[in-house]
Short mmCIF file of C-alpha atoms in Angstrom, two decimals:
data_model
loop_
_atom_site.label_atom_id
_atom_site.label_comp_id
_atom_site.label_asym_id
_atom_site.label_seq_id
_atom_site.Cartn_x
_atom_site.Cartn_y
_atom_site.Cartn_z
CA MET A 1 10.39 43.53 -101.12
CA LEU A 2 11.71 47.12 -101.70
CA ALA A 3 8.88 47.95 -103.94
CA LEU A 4 6.32 46.75 -101.38
CA CYS A 5 7.81 48.75 -98.50
CA TRP A 6 8.13 51.61 -100.90
CA LEU A 7 4.41 51.46 -101.64
CA ALA A 8 3.52 51.34 -97.89
CA VAL A 9 5.60 54.35 -97.08
CA PHE A 10 4.25 56.36 -99.96
CA PHE A 11 0.94 55.94 -98.30
CA ASP A 12 2.52 56.94 -94.96
CA GLY A 13 3.82 60.05 -96.51
CA MET A 14 0.48 60.88 -98.18
CA ASP A 15 -1.27 60.42 -94.72
CA VAL A 16 1.23 62.54 -92.85
CA ASN A 17 1.22 65.40 -95.27
CA ILE A 18 -2.45 65.57 -96.02
CA TYR A 19 -3.32 67.31 -92.85
CA GLY A 20 -0.67 70.28 -93.59
CA ALA A 21 -2.07 70.41 -97.09
CA VAL A 22 -5.63 70.79 -96.30
CA MET A 23 -5.16 72.75 -92.96
CA PRO A 24 -5.88 76.11 -94.59
CA HIS A 25 -9.19 74.89 -95.98
CA ILE A 26 -10.22 73.50 -92.54
CA LEU A 27 -9.27 76.77 -90.84
CA ASP A 28 -11.43 78.73 -93.32
CA GLU A 29 -14.46 76.53 -93.07
CA PRO A 30 -17.19 78.32 -90.87
CA GLY A 31 -18.55 76.45 -87.96
CA PHE A 32 -16.05 73.77 -87.72
CA GLY A 33 -14.31 75.63 -84.88
CA LEU A 34 -10.40 74.92 -85.68
CA THR A 35 -8.19 77.64 -84.57
CA SER A 36 -4.45 77.93 -85.16
CA ALA A 37 -3.53 76.85 -81.82
CA GLY A 38 -5.99 73.76 -82.07
CA ALA A 39 -4.60 72.86 -85.43
CA GLY A 40 -1.09 72.71 -83.85
CA THR A 41 -2.36 70.52 -80.89
CA ILE A 42 -4.03 68.16 -83.43
CA GLY A 43 -0.80 67.68 -85.30
CA SER A 44 0.93 66.93 -82.13
CA TRP A 45 -1.66 64.22 -81.34
CA THR A 46 -0.78 62.65 -84.79
CA THR A 47 2.85 62.44 -83.76
CA PHE A 48 2.08 61.38 -80.14
CA GLY A 49 0.30 58.28 -81.76
CA MET A 50 3.32 57.79 -83.78
CA LEU A 51 5.55 57.75 -80.81
CA ILE A 52 3.32 54.91 -79.20
CA GLY A 53 3.23 53.06 -82.63
CA ALA A 54 6.94 53.21 -83.12
CA LEU A 55 7.92 52.09 -79.56
CA GLY A 56 5.39 49.23 -79.83
CA ALA A 57 6.09 47.99 -83.18
CA GLY A 58 9.74 47.60 -82.92
CA ASN A 59 9.48 45.41 -79.74
CA LEU A 60 6.70 43.15 -81.03
CA THR A 61 8.14 41.72 -84.17
CA ASP A 62 9.10 38.34 -82.65
CA TRP A 63 5.48 37.80 -81.37
CA LEU A 64 3.37 38.91 -84.32
CA GLY A 65 5.91 39.16 -87.25
CA ARG A 66 7.07 42.11 -89.39
CA ARG A 67 4.80 41.22 -92.34
CA PRO A 68 1.35 41.22 -90.08
CA LEU A 69 2.74 44.45 -88.33
CA LEU A 70 3.37 46.25 -91.43
CA ALA A 71 -0.12 45.28 -92.83
CA GLY A 72 -1.75 46.10 -89.77
CA SER A 73 -0.01 49.51 -89.47
CA VAL A 74 -1.48 50.49 -93.04
CA THR A 75 -4.96 49.28 -92.10
CA VAL A 76 -4.81 51.49 -88.81
CA PHE A 77 -3.76 54.58 -90.28
CA SER A 78 -6.18 54.12 -93.24
CA LEU A 79 -8.99 53.90 -90.32
CA GLY A 80 -7.71 57.07 -88.87
CA SER A 81 -8.20 58.91 -92.21
CA ALA A 82 -11.58 57.69 -92.38
CA VAL A 83 -12.47 59.08 -88.89
CA CYS A 84 -11.11 62.45 -90.02
CA ALA A 85 -13.17 62.44 -93.25
CA MET A 86 -16.35 62.04 -90.88
CA ALA A 87 -15.08 64.56 -88.38
CA SER A 88 -17.84 66.90 -87.00
CA GLY A 89 -15.55 69.04 -85.02
CA PRO A 90 -11.80 69.32 -83.91
CA VAL A 91 -12.14 66.70 -81.27
CA MET A 92 -13.18 64.01 -83.71
CA LEU A 93 -10.50 65.28 -86.15
CA GLY A 94 -8.02 64.99 -83.52
CA THR A 95 -8.96 61.58 -82.52
CA GLY A 96 -8.78 60.52 -86.14
CA ARG A 97 -5.21 61.82 -86.51
CA PHE A 98 -4.22 60.12 -83.17
CA ILE A 99 -5.59 56.59 -84.48
CA GLY A 100 -3.74 57.22 -87.76
CA GLY A 101 -0.46 58.08 -85.99
CA LEU A 102 -0.55 54.68 -84.17
CA GLY A 103 -0.40 53.16 -87.59
CA LEU A 104 1.99 55.64 -89.14
CA GLY A 105 4.55 55.32 -86.20
CA GLY A 106 4.59 51.45 -86.48
CA LEU A 107 5.13 51.42 -90.18
CA MET A 108 8.38 53.29 -90.48
CA PRO A 109 10.67 51.52 -88.19
CA LEU A 110 9.53 48.01 -89.47
CA GLY A 111 10.03 49.07 -93.11
CA LEU A 112 13.49 50.62 -92.40
CA ALA A 113 14.49 47.31 -90.55
CA MET A 114 13.26 45.13 -93.50
CA VAL A 115 14.96 47.18 -96.32
CA MET A 116 18.27 47.26 -94.26
CA GLU A 117 18.12 43.42 -93.78
CA PHE A 118 17.53 42.74 -97.29
CA ALA A 119 19.75 45.24 -98.74
CA PRO A 120 22.99 44.15 -100.66
CA ARG A 121 26.08 44.32 -98.67
CA GLY A 122 27.38 48.11 -98.61
CA ARG A 123 24.24 49.36 -99.91
CA ALA A 124 22.12 49.80 -96.74
CA ALA A 125 22.38 53.61 -96.80
CA LEU A 126 21.42 53.76 -100.50
CA ALA A 127 18.45 51.33 -100.07
CA THR A 128 17.31 53.45 -96.99
CA GLY A 129 17.25 56.59 -99.31
CA LEU A 130 15.34 54.90 -101.93
CA LEU A 131 12.73 53.66 -99.54
CA MET A 132 12.24 57.14 -98.15
CA THR A 133 11.74 58.80 -101.54
CA SER A 134 8.41 57.15 -101.28
CA TYR A 135 7.62 59.26 -98.20
CA HIS A 136 8.00 62.41 -100.22
CA ALA A 137 6.28 60.98 -103.21
CA GLY A 138 3.36 60.57 -100.78
CA GLY A 139 3.71 63.99 -99.72
CA MET A 140 3.61 65.36 -103.13
CA ALA A 141 0.49 63.27 -103.68
CA ALA A 142 -1.15 64.86 -100.62
CA THR A 143 -0.07 68.20 -101.89
CA VAL A 144 -1.74 67.61 -105.23
CA LEU A 145 -4.94 66.60 -103.25
CA GLY A 146 -4.74 69.75 -101.30
CA LEU A 147 -4.49 71.74 -104.40
CA THR A 148 -7.25 70.03 -106.46
CA VAL A 149 -9.50 67.84 -104.55
CA ALA A 150 -9.79 69.94 -101.40
CA PRO A 151 -11.00 72.99 -103.33
CA ALA A 152 -13.37 71.20 -105.71
CA ALA A 153 -14.88 68.52 -103.48
CA GLY A 154 -13.81 69.58 -99.99
CA TRP A 155 -11.20 68.86 -97.51
CA ARG A 156 -13.11 65.56 -96.30
CA ALA A 157 -12.64 64.10 -99.86
CA ALA A 158 -8.82 64.43 -99.43
CA PHE A 159 -9.05 62.35 -96.20
CA TRP A 160 -11.29 59.78 -97.98
CA ALA A 161 -8.40 59.27 -100.44
CA GLY A 162 -6.37 58.16 -97.37
CA VAL A 163 -8.51 55.10 -97.02
CA LEU A 164 -7.14 53.69 -100.31
CA PRO A 165 -3.96 52.17 -98.59
CA ALA A 166 -6.13 49.46 -96.92
CA VAL A 167 -7.64 48.62 -100.15
CA VAL A 168 -4.50 48.76 -102.40
CA ALA A 169 -1.49 48.07 -100.15
CA VAL A 170 -2.61 45.68 -97.36
CA PRO A 171 -3.43 42.66 -99.91
CA LEU A 172 -0.24 43.13 -101.58
CA LEU A 173 1.63 42.98 -98.33
CA TRP A 174 -0.06 39.93 -97.13
CA LYS A 175 0.59 38.08 -100.30
CA LEU A 176 4.02 39.09 -101.45
CA LEU A 177 6.17 40.47 -98.51
CA PRO A 178 8.64 37.94 -97.24
CA GLU A 179 9.10 37.51 -93.51
CA SER A 180 12.48 38.50 -91.80
CA PRO A 181 14.71 35.34 -91.42
CA GLY A 182 15.78 36.81 -88.15
CA VAL A 183 12.18 36.93 -86.93
CA LEU A 184 11.35 33.42 -88.22
CA ILE A 185 14.38 32.07 -86.10
CA ALA A 186 13.00 33.90 -83.19
CA ARG A 187 9.41 32.27 -83.76
CA GLY A 188 11.02 28.72 -84.03
CA ALA A 189 10.87 28.35 -87.76
CA PRO A 190 14.42 27.80 -88.91
CA ASP A 191 13.48 25.97 -92.09
CA ARG A 192 11.39 28.91 -93.22
CA ALA A 193 14.02 31.24 -92.29
CA LEU A 194 16.81 29.41 -94.26
CA ALA A 195 14.33 29.23 -97.22
CA VAL A 196 13.86 33.00 -97.24
CA ALA A 197 17.51 33.62 -96.91
CA ALA A 198 18.30 31.30 -99.86
CA ARG A 199 15.62 32.88 -101.93
CA TYR A 200 16.78 36.36 -101.47
CA GLY A 201 20.65 35.76 -101.41
CA LEU A 202 20.95 36.70 -97.71
CA PRO A 203 23.59 35.37 -95.18
CA ARG A 204 22.61 32.19 -93.45
CA PRO A 205 20.38 33.34 -90.49
CA THR A 206 21.80 32.39 -86.96
CA ALA A 207 20.30 32.49 -83.59
CA GLY A 208 22.39 35.63 -82.82
CA ALA A 209 20.64 37.64 -85.53
CA ALA A 210 17.16 36.79 -84.12
CA PRO A 211 15.40 39.28 -82.01
CA ALA A 212 14.99 38.13 -78.49
CA ALA A 213 11.73 36.49 -77.88
CA GLY A 214 9.22 37.01 -75.00
CA ALA A 215 8.74 39.99 -72.71
CA LYS A 216 12.01 39.20 -70.98
CA GLY A 217 13.81 39.10 -74.17
CA ARG A 218 12.48 42.26 -75.27
CA LEU A 219 13.52 43.79 -72.16
CA SER A 220 17.10 42.60 -72.59
CA VAL A 221 17.28 43.99 -75.99
CA VAL A 222 16.16 47.56 -74.73
CA ARG A 223 18.99 47.08 -72.02
CA ALA A 224 21.37 46.25 -74.72
CA LEU A 225 20.85 49.63 -76.42
CA PHE A 226 22.60 50.96 -73.29
CA ALA A 227 25.26 48.46 -73.15
CA HIS A 228 28.93 49.61 -72.95
CA GLU A 229 29.44 49.72 -76.80
CA ALA A 230 26.37 51.85 -77.28
CA ARG A 231 25.83 53.63 -73.93
CA TRP A 232 26.49 57.11 -75.42
CA ALA A 233 25.52 56.46 -78.94
CA THR A 234 21.93 55.58 -78.15
CA PRO A 235 21.05 59.01 -76.43
CA LEU A 236 22.84 60.94 -79.22
CA LEU A 237 20.84 59.01 -81.74
CA TRP A 238 17.65 59.89 -79.84
CA LEU A 239 18.64 63.63 -79.68
CA ALA A 240 19.41 63.77 -83.40
CA SER A 241 16.23 61.99 -84.16
CA PHE A 242 14.25 64.48 -82.11
CA CYS A 243 15.80 67.41 -83.95
CA GLY A 244 15.21 65.68 -87.36
CA LEU A 245 11.56 64.87 -86.67
CA LEU A 246 10.91 68.29 -85.13
CA LEU A 247 12.01 69.61 -88.60
CA VAL A 248 10.27 67.11 -90.62
CA TYR A 249 6.96 67.28 -89.03
CA GLY A 250 6.98 70.96 -87.95
CA VAL A 251 7.74 71.83 -91.83
CA SER A 252 5.22 69.27 -93.05
CA THR A 253 2.36 70.67 -90.84
CA TRP A 254 3.12 74.36 -90.73
CA LEU A 255 4.94 75.33 -93.99
CA PRO A 256 1.85 76.32 -96.04
CA GLN A 257 0.25 78.19 -93.23
CA LEU A 258 3.59 79.92 -92.15
CA MET A 259 4.16 81.00 -95.94
CA ARG A 260 0.58 82.27 -96.25
CA ALA A 261 1.00 84.21 -92.96
CA SER A 262 4.20 85.65 -94.55
CA GLY A 263 2.13 87.10 -97.50
CA TYR A 264 2.02 84.55 -100.13
CA GLY A 265 -1.16 83.37 -101.70
CA LEU A 266 -3.17 80.24 -100.71
CA THR A 267 -2.17 78.39 -103.93
CA SER A 268 1.45 79.37 -103.57
CA SER A 269 1.60 78.49 -100.05
CA ILE A 270 0.36 74.91 -100.58
CA SER A 271 2.64 74.46 -103.58
CA PHE A 272 5.70 75.12 -101.36
CA LEU A 273 4.76 71.69 -99.70
CA LEU A 274 4.89 70.00 -103.12
CA VAL A 275 8.29 71.80 -104.01
CA ILE A 276 9.83 70.88 -100.66
CA ASN A 277 8.89 67.17 -101.03
CA ALA A 278 10.22 67.08 -104.53
CA GLY A 279 13.56 68.33 -103.09
CA GLY A 280 13.28 65.62 -100.46
CA ILE A 281 13.30 63.01 -103.25
CA VAL A 282 16.54 64.39 -104.83
CA GLY A 283 18.08 64.72 -101.42
CA LEU A 284 17.51 61.12 -100.48
CA LEU A 285 18.95 59.81 -103.92
CA LEU A 286 21.84 61.94 -103.36
CA ALA A 287 22.36 61.22 -99.62
CA GLY A 288 22.10 57.45 -100.03
CA ARG A 289 24.70 57.37 -102.74
CA VAL A 290 27.18 59.78 -100.74
CA ALA A 291 26.66 58.12 -97.52
CA ASP A 292 27.57 54.65 -98.83
CA ARG A 293 30.85 56.23 -99.88
CA PHE A 294 31.58 58.61 -97.02
CA GLY A 295 29.43 57.28 -94.07
CA PRO A 296 25.98 58.39 -92.96
CA VAL A 297 27.41 60.33 -89.95
CA ARG A 298 29.18 62.90 -92.03
CA VAL A 299 26.35 63.26 -94.43
CA SER A 300 23.68 63.74 -91.72
CA ALA A 301 25.65 66.38 -89.97
CA ILE A 302 26.47 68.37 -93.02
CA TRP A 303 22.88 68.16 -94.25
CA PHE A 304 21.52 69.31 -90.83
CA VAL A 305 23.78 72.46 -90.99
CA LEU A 306 22.52 73.17 -94.64
CA THR A 307 18.77 72.81 -93.37
CA ALA A 308 19.44 75.38 -90.76
CA VAL A 309 20.86 77.72 -93.41
CA GLY A 310 17.71 77.14 -95.63
CA ALA A 311 15.35 77.67 -92.66
CA LEU A 312 17.04 81.15 -91.99
CA LEU A 313 16.72 82.22 -95.55
CA LEU A 314 13.08 81.30 -95.57
CA LYS A 315 12.46 83.68 -92.74
CA SER A 316 13.19 86.53 -95.27
CA HIS A 317 10.44 87.59 -97.55
CA LEU A 318 12.07 86.81 -100.95
CA SER A 319 10.70 87.09 -104.45
CA LEU A 320 8.40 84.21 -105.31
CA GLY A 321 10.74 82.49 -107.75
CA LEU A 322 13.65 82.76 -105.37
CA THR A 323 11.38 81.36 -102.59
CA TYR A 324 10.59 78.42 -104.44
CA MET A 325 14.30 77.82 -105.08
CA VAL A 326 15.10 78.18 -101.63
CA VAL A 327 12.22 75.78 -100.51
CA ALA A 328 13.41 73.18 -103.04
CA VAL A 329 16.96 73.17 -101.74
CA THR A 330 15.99 73.27 -98.29
CA GLY A 331 13.87 70.02 -98.91
CA VAL A 332 17.16 68.39 -100.49
CA TRP A 333 18.95 68.67 -96.97
CA LEU A 334 15.89 68.60 -94.48
CA PHE A 335 14.43 65.24 -94.97
CA SER A 336 17.52 63.19 -95.86
CA ALA A 337 19.36 64.59 -92.66
CA GLN A 338 16.91 62.74 -90.43
CA VAL A 339 17.00 59.52 -92.91
CA MET A 340 20.63 59.25 -92.37
CA VAL A 341 20.12 59.26 -88.63
CA TYR A 342 18.36 55.93 -89.20
CA ALA A 343 21.25 54.72 -91.44
CA THR A 344 23.69 55.67 -88.63
CA ALA A 345 21.64 53.62 -86.18
CA ASN A 346 22.05 50.62 -88.68
CA THR A 347 25.80 50.79 -88.09
CA VAL A 348 25.56 51.20 -84.34
CA TYR A 349 23.31 48.23 -83.40
CA ARG A 350 23.71 44.55 -83.97
CA GLU A 351 21.24 42.77 -86.32
CA SER A 352 19.21 41.24 -83.40
CA GLU A 353 18.85 44.78 -81.97
CA ARG A 354 18.15 46.67 -85.10
CA ALA A 355 14.41 46.66 -85.14
CA ALA A 356 14.38 47.54 -81.41
CA GLY A 357 16.96 50.14 -81.88
CA LEU A 358 15.26 51.82 -84.87
CA GLY A 359 12.03 51.56 -82.94
CA TRP A 360 13.36 53.67 -80.15
CA VAL A 361 15.26 55.95 -82.25
CA THR A 362 12.19 56.81 -84.32
CA GLY A 363 9.84 56.61 -81.15
CA VAL A 364 11.68 58.97 -78.95
CA GLY A 365 12.40 61.06 -81.93
CA ARG A 366 8.62 61.38 -82.13
CA THR A 367 8.72 63.68 -79.17
CA GLY A 368 10.30 66.18 -81.63
CA ALA A 369 7.47 65.42 -84.00
CA VAL A 370 4.98 66.14 -81.21
CA VAL A 371 6.70 69.46 -80.20
CA GLY A 372 7.14 70.70 -83.97
CA PRO A 373 3.42 70.99 -84.90
CA TRP A 374 2.53 72.10 -81.21
CA LEU A 375 5.05 74.81 -81.32
CA GLY A 376 4.06 76.02 -84.87
CA GLY A 377 0.56 76.43 -83.63
CA VAL A 378 1.66 78.40 -80.46
CA LEU A 379 3.83 80.77 -82.74
CA ALA A 380 1.13 81.14 -85.28
CA ALA A 381 -1.68 81.94 -82.53
CA SER A 382 0.58 84.51 -81.18
CA GLY A 383 1.57 86.07 -84.54
CA ARG A 384 5.09 85.06 -84.34
CA GLN A 385 5.35 82.92 -87.26
CA GLY A 386 8.82 84.19 -88.14
CA TRP A 387 10.09 82.51 -85.11
CA GLY A 388 8.95 79.20 -86.38
CA PHE A 389 11.76 79.30 -88.98
CA THR A 390 14.45 80.48 -86.34
CA THR A 391 13.43 77.34 -84.31
CA PHE A 392 13.64 75.12 -87.22
CA ALA A 393 17.42 76.48 -87.85
CA MET A 394 18.17 75.82 -84.13
CA ALA A 395 16.99 72.30 -84.32
CA GLY A 396 19.18 71.77 -87.38
CA LEU A 397 22.20 72.88 -85.76
CA LEU A 398 21.44 70.90 -82.42
CA GLY A 399 21.01 67.84 -84.66
CA ALA A 400 24.26 68.32 -86.52
CA MET A 401 26.07 68.56 -83.15
CA ALA A 402 24.51 65.35 -81.86
CA ILE A 403 25.17 63.08 -84.79
CA ALA A 404 28.70 64.34 -85.26
CA LEU A 405 29.54 63.45 -81.60
CA ILE A 406 28.58 59.65 -82.28
CA PRO A 407 31.92 58.77 -83.75
CA LEU A 408 33.75 60.33 -80.80
CA VAL A 409 31.80 58.33 -78.19
CA ALA A 410 32.18 55.25 -80.34
CA ARG A 411 35.90 55.54 -80.21
CA LYS A 412 35.51 55.11 -76.25
CA GLY A 413 33.56 51.83 -76.79
CA THR A 414 33.62 49.06 -79.19
CA VAL A 415 31.09 50.45 -81.72
CA ALA A 416 32.65 50.51 -85.35
CA VAL A 417 30.49 53.22 -86.97
CA ALA A 418 30.77 53.34 -90.63
CA GLY A 419 31.97 56.53 -91.97
CA ALA A 420 32.73 57.77 -88.53
CA ARG A 421 36.04 59.39 -89.34
CA ALA A 422 36.06 63.05 -89.05
#
């Protein structure tokens, strides 16, 4: 199950990062008509689609099931990549990125919920970190496409590679991925739920663990996110996710172009995206183990602060070797800070609310993912690229403050946040 979700999120990471990896080539193509401001807007359309996808997927699992939604999400973002490959101008390119965003946004909360549900007891943070290494492996694959395929065969060929998930991952998901026992209970299939739980060594599923069925039930789950025990934790999770995803998608979209504007060559600028994703893999393996011991709240807060430090260092024009080191270390902290926000949500919400809670945390957080690429485009168009790194640093500090406050508000309610001690 973890391997299947890993494969799906790998293609998610490849699709998200491919736009940033090939953007310099699209901007340089005569006659296509893409400007820096337009490139930022298209990046925001991608994440706007993700917002809709994340909010929708987390609240439809009792109706369609998590396995069909995961397979459908992969199919949709593969379709969006095909539209981008055939784009005749910025409008069609933006349409393709929006379609892709719908699938990308739906996949992440569902994959996270599945991994957290099936993870061994006490290993949810580690399992989450392992899953998210695939996102950065996909980002590295996208960078390789940007460095090799785009110069040789054109940037469209890189987007055609984004159609592979529909061919490779979807059949495997349909055939091998188990359905959530909680979802099976909600859909009136208790025998199948018991069989899946027995096969994977999960606790016996109960009606209380099932997501509420029907439109009325889904509305009640959303209201439960603001019940007394989670009343203040939910908006703080949303704020932390906003900051984290502003960082993730702002950096993924604009790092090559910002570094190019700072005086680095085209090849080096794209290579930075490869290095920061490699750092992200190391950070997730590290953060998962540390969070299982000390709690995801503490790890996320510290990681956000270290991300802010790294962003400020990148504002300075350092030597190439030192810049590579700073980019790699910043990647260690940046991506796993956001993933530990998801792990924190797992400790705040009950099992029956987990998919909806994660859907809203990722969905509302996507507003940060919309703002990050758009703001990068505005700053690039105005010649103020250096302010981009300052913005990233401020987002890191705000995210640290939001996640660190969750244990304080939890003490006023009844939420027992794992690792909440200061």
